[in-house]
PDB file of C-alpha atoms in Angstrom:
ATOM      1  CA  UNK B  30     233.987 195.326  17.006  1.00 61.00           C
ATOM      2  CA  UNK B  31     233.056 194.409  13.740  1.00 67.00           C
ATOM      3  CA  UNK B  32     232.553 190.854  12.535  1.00 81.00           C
ATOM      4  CA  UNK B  33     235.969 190.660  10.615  1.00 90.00           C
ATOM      5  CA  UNK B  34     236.654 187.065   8.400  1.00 92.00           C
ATOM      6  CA  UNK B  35     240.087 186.541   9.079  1.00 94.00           C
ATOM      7  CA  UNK B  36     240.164 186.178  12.963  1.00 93.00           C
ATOM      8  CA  UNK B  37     240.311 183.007  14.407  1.00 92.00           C
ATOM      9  CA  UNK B  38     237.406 182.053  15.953  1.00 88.00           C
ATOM     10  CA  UNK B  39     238.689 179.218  18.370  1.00 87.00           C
ATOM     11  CA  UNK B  40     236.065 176.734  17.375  1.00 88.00           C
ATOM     12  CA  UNK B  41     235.172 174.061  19.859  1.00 87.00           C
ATOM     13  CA  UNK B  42     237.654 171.100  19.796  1.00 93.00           C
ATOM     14  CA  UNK B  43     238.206 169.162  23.529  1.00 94.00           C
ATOM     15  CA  UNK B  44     241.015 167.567  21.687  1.00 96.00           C
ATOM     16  CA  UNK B  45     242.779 170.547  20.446  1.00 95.00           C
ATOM     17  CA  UNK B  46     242.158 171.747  24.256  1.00 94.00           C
ATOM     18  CA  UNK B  47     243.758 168.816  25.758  1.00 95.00           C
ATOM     19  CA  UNK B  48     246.609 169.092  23.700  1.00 95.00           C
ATOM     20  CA  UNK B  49     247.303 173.014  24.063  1.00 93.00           C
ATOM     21  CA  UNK B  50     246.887 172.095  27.977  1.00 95.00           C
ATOM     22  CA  UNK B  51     249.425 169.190  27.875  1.00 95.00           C
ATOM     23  CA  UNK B  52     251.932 171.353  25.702  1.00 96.00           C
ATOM     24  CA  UNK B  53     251.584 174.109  28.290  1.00 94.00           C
ATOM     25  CA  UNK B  54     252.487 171.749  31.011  1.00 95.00           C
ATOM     26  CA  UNK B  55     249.085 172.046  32.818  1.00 95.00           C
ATOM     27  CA  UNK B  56     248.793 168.522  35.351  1.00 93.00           C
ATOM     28  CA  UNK B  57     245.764 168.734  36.390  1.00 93.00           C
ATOM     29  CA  UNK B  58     246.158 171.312  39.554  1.00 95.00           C
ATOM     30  CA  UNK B  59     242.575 172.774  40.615  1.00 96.00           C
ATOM     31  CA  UNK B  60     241.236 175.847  39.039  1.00 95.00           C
ATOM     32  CA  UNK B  61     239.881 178.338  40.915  1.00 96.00           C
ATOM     33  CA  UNK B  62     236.873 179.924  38.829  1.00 95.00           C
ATOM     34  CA  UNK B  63     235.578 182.983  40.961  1.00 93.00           C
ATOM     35  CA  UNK B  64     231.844 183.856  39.991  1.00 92.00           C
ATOM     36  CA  UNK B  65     228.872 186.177  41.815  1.00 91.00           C
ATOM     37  CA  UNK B  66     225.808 184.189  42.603  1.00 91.00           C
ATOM     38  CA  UNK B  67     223.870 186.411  43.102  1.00 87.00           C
ATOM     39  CA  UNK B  68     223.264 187.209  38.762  1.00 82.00           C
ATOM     40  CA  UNK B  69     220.288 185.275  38.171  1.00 77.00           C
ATOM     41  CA  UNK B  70     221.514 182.821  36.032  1.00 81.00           C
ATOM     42  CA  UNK B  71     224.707 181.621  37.336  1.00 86.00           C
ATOM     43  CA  UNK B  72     223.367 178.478  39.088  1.00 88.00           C
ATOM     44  CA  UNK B  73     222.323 177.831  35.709  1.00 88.00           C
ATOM     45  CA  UNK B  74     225.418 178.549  33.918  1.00 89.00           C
ATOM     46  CA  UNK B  75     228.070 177.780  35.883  1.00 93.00           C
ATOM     47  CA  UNK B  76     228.013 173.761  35.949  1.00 94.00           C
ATOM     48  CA  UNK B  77     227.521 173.816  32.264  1.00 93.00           C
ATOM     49  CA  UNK B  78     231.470 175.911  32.043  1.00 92.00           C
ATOM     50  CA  UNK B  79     232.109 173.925  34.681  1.00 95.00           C
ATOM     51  CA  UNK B  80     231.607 170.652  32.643  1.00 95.00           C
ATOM     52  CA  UNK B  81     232.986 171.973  29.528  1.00 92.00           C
ATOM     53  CA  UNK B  82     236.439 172.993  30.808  1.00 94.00           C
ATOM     54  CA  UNK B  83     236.956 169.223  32.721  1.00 95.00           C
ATOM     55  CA  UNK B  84     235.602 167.402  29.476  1.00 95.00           C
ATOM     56  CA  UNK B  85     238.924 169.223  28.329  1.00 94.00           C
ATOM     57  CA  UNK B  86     240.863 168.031  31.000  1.00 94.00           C
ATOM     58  CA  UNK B  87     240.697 170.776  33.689  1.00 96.00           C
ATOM     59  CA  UNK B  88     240.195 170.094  37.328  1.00 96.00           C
ATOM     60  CA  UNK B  89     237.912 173.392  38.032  1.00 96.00           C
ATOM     61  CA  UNK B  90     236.958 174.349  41.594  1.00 97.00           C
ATOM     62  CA  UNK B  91     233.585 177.058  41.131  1.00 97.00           C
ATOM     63  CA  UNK B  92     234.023 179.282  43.848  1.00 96.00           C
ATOM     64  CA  UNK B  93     230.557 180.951  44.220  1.00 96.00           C
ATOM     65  CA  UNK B  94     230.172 184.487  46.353  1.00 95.00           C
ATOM     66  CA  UNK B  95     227.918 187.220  47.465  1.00 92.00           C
ATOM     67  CA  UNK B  96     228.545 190.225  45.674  1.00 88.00           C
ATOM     68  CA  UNK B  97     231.072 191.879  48.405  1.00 91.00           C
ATOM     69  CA  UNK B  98     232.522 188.619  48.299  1.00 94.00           C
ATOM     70  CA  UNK B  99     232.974 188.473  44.938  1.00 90.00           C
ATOM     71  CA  UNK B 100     234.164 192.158  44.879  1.00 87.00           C
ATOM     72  CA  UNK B 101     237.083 191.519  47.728  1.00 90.00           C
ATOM     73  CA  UNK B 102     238.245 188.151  46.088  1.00 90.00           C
ATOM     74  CA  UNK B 103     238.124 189.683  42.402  1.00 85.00           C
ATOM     75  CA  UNK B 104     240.837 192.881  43.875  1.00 80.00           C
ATOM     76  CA  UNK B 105     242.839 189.427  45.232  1.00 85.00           C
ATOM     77  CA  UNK B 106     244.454 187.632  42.463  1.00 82.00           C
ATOM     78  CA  UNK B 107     246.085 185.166  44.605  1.00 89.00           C
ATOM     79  CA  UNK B 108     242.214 184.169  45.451  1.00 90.00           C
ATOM     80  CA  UNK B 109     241.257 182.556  41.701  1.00 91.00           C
ATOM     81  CA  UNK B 110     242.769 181.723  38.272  1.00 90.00           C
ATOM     82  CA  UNK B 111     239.842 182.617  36.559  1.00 89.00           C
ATOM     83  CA  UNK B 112     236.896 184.882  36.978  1.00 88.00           C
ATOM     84  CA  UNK B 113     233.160 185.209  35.569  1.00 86.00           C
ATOM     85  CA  UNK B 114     232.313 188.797  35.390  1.00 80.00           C
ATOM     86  CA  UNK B 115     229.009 189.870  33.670  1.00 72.00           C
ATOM     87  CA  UNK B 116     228.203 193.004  32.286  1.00 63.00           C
ATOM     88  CA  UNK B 117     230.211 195.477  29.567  1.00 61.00           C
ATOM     89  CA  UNK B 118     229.739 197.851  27.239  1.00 56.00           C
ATOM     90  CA  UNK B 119     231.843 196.961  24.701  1.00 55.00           C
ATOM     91  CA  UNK B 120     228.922 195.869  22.042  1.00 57.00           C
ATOM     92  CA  UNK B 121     228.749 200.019  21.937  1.00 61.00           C
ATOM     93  CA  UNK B 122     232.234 200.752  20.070  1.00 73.00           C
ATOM     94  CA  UNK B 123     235.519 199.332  20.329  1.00 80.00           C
ATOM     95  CA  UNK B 124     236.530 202.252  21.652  1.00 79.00           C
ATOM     96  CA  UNK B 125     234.717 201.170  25.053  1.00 76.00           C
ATOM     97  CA  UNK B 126     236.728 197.940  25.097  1.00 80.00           C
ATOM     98  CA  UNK B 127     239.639 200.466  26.416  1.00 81.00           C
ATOM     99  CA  UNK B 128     238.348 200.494  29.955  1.00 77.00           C
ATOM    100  CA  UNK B 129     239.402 196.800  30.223  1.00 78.00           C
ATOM    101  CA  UNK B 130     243.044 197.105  29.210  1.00 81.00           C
ATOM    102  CA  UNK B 131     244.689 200.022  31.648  1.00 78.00           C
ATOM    103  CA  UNK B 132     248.086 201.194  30.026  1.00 79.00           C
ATOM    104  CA  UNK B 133     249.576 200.240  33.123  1.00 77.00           C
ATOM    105  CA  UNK B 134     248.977 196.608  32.413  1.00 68.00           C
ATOM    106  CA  UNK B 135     247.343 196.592  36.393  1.00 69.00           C
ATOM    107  CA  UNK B 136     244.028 194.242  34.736  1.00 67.00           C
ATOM    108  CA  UNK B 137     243.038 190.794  36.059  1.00 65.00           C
ATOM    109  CA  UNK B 138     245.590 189.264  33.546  1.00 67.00           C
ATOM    110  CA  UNK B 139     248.229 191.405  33.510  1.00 74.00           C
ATOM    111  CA  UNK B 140     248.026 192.024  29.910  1.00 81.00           C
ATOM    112  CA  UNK B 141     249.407 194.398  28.215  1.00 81.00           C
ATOM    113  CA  UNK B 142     250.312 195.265  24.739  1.00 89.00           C
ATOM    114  CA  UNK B 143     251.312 198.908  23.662  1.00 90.00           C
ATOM    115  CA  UNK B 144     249.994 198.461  20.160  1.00 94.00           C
ATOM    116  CA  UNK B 145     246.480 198.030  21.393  1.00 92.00           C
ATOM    117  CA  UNK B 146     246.827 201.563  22.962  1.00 91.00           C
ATOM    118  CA  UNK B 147     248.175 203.109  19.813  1.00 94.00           C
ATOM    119  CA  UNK B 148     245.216 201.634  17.801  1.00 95.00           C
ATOM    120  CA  UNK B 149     242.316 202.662  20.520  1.00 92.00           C
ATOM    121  CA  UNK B 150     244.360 206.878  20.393  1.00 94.00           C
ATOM    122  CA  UNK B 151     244.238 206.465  16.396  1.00 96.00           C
ATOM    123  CA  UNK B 152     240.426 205.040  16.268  1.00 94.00           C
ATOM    124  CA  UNK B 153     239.367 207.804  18.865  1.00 92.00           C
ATOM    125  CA  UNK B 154     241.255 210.926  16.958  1.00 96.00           C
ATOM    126  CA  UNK B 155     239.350 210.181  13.319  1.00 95.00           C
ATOM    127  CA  UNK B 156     236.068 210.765  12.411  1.00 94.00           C
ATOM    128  CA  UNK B 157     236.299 208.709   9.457  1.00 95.00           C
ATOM    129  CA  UNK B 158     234.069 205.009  10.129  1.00 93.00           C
ATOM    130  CA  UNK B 159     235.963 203.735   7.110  1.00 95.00           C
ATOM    131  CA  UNK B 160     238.990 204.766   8.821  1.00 96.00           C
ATOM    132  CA  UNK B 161     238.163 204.216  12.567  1.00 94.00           C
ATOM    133  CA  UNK B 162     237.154 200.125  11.388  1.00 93.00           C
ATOM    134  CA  UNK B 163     240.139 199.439   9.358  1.00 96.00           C
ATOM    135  CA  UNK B 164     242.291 200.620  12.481  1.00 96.00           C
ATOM    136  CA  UNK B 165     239.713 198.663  15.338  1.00 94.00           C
ATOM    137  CA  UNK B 166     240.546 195.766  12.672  1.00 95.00           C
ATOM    138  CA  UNK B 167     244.157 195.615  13.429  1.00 95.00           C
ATOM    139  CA  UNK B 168     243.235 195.843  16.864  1.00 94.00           C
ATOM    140  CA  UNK B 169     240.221 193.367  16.908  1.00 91.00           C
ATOM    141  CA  UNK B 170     243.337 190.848  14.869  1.00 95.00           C
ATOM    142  CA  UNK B 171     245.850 191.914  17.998  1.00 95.00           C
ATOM    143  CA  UNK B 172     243.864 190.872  20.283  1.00 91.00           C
ATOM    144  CA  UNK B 173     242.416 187.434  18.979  1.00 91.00           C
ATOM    145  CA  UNK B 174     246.176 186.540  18.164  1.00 93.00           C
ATOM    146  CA  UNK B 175     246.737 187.733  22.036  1.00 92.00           C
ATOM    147  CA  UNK B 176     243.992 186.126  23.755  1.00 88.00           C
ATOM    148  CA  UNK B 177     244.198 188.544  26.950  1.00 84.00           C
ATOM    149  CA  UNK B 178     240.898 187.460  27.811  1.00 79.00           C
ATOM    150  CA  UNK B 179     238.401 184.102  26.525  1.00 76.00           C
ATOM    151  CA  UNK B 180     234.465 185.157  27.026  1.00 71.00           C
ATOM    152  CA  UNK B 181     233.315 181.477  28.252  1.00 68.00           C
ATOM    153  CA  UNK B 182     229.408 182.941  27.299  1.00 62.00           C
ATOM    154  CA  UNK B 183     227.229 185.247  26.436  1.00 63.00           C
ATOM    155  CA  UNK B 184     223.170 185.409  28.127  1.00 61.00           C
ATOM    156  CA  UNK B 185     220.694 185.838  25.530  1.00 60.00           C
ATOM    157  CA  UNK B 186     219.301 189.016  26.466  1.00 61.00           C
ATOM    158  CA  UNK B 187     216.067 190.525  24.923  1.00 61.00           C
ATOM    159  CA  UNK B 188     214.693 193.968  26.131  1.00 66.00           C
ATOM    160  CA  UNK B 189     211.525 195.469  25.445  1.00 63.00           C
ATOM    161  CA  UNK B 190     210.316 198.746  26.385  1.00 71.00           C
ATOM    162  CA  UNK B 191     206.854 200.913  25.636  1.00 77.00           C
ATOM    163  CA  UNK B 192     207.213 203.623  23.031  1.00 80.00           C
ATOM    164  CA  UNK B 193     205.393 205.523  25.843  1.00 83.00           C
ATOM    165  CA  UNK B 194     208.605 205.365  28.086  1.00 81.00           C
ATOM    166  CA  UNK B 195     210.108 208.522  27.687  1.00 80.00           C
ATOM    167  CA  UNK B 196     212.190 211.173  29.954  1.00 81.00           C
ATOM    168  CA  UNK B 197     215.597 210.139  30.323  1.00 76.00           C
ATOM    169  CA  UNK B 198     215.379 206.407  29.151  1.00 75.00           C
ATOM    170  CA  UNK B 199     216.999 204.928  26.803  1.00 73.00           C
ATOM    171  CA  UNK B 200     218.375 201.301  25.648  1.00 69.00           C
ATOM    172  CA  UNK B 201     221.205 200.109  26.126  1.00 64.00           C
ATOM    173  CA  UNK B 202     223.859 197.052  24.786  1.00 58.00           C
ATOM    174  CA  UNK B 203     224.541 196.758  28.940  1.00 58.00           C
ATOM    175  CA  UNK B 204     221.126 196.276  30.387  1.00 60.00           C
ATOM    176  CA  UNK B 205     222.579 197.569  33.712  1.00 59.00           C
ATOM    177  CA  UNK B 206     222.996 201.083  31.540  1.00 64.00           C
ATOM    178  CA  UNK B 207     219.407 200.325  30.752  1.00 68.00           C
ATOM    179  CA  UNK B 208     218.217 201.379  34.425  1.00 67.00           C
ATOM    180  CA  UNK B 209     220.174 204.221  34.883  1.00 67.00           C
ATOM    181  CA  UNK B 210     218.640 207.944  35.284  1.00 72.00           C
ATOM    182  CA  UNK B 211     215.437 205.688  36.037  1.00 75.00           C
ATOM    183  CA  UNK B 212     214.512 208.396  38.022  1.00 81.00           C
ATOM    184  CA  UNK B 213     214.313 210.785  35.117  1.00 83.00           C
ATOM    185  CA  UNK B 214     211.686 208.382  33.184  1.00 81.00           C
ATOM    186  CA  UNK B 215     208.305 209.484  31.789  1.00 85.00           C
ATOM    187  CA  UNK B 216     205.551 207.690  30.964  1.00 84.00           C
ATOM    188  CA  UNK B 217     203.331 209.102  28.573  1.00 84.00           C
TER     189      UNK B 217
END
């Protein structure tokens, strides 16, 4: 998406946490936060969330798996309230933000709004950018109103490449895309 002015951008306020938490009744039950251990930095990173969400008054339990783990428990909902999941390849178009939001509402969440899906059918049939970002704008304004999902961080990620790579590589916002067709790569 775009960087649009007029979203809310949910600045950091523990007080303004504690008090959406008390006025949604949460009492302090555990919080199951899901995460695969195996990504390089999640020793790193997860005691940092971790600290952040109790300084707002959450009792979190970080429940770190192996990848099959993490894969079994993630298709279990009754196994976490939240999850960390890394990767995406939304940075590439809104339109690719789609895959996370099934019309059948059958996400982690349980989300579901059928505006979104009129917005990503009327972004995907113009051609138009002008047009295409003043609909992903009413979309991008749904969803930060919505709040299906809250991205707890973001890795820094830098790539750099040789101009002499050639073949079948390519760049991309996902760095797991990055490796893909590796087998077709030149080097020149």
């Amino acid at each position: 998406f775009s960087e649009y002015d007029d979203l809310n951008r949910y600045e950091y306020n523990v007080d303004t946490a504690k008090q959406l938490l008390a006025d949604g009744g949460y009492n302090g039950e555990p919080f199951k936060l899901l995460y695969n251990q195996t990504f390089p930095d999640a020793q790193a990173i997860m005691p940092l969330i971790q600290s952040d969400l109790q300084a707002a008054g959450i009792t979190v339990e970080l429940v770190p798996t192996d990848n099959e783990t993490y894969l079994a428990k993630y298709n279990d909902r009754t196994q976490w309230d939240g999850f960390i999941a890394v990767g995406g390849s939304e940075g590439l178009s809104p339109a690719r933000s789609a895959q996370y939001f099934p019309e059948d509402g059958k996400t982690e969440s349980g989300y579901t709004n059928p505006r979104i899906f009129e917005h990503w059918a009327e972004g995907r049939a113009t051609a138009d950018p002008a047009e295409q970002d003043a609909i992903y704008h009413e979309l991008a304004k749904i969803l930060n109103d919505d709040v299906p999902q809250a991205n707890l961080y973001s890795p820094n990620l830098v790539m750099v490449a040789s101009k002499r790579l050639g073949g079948g590589f390519d760049i991309h916002l996902n760095e797991r895309e990055t490796f893909m067709d590796v087998e077709t790569w030149t080097l020149e």
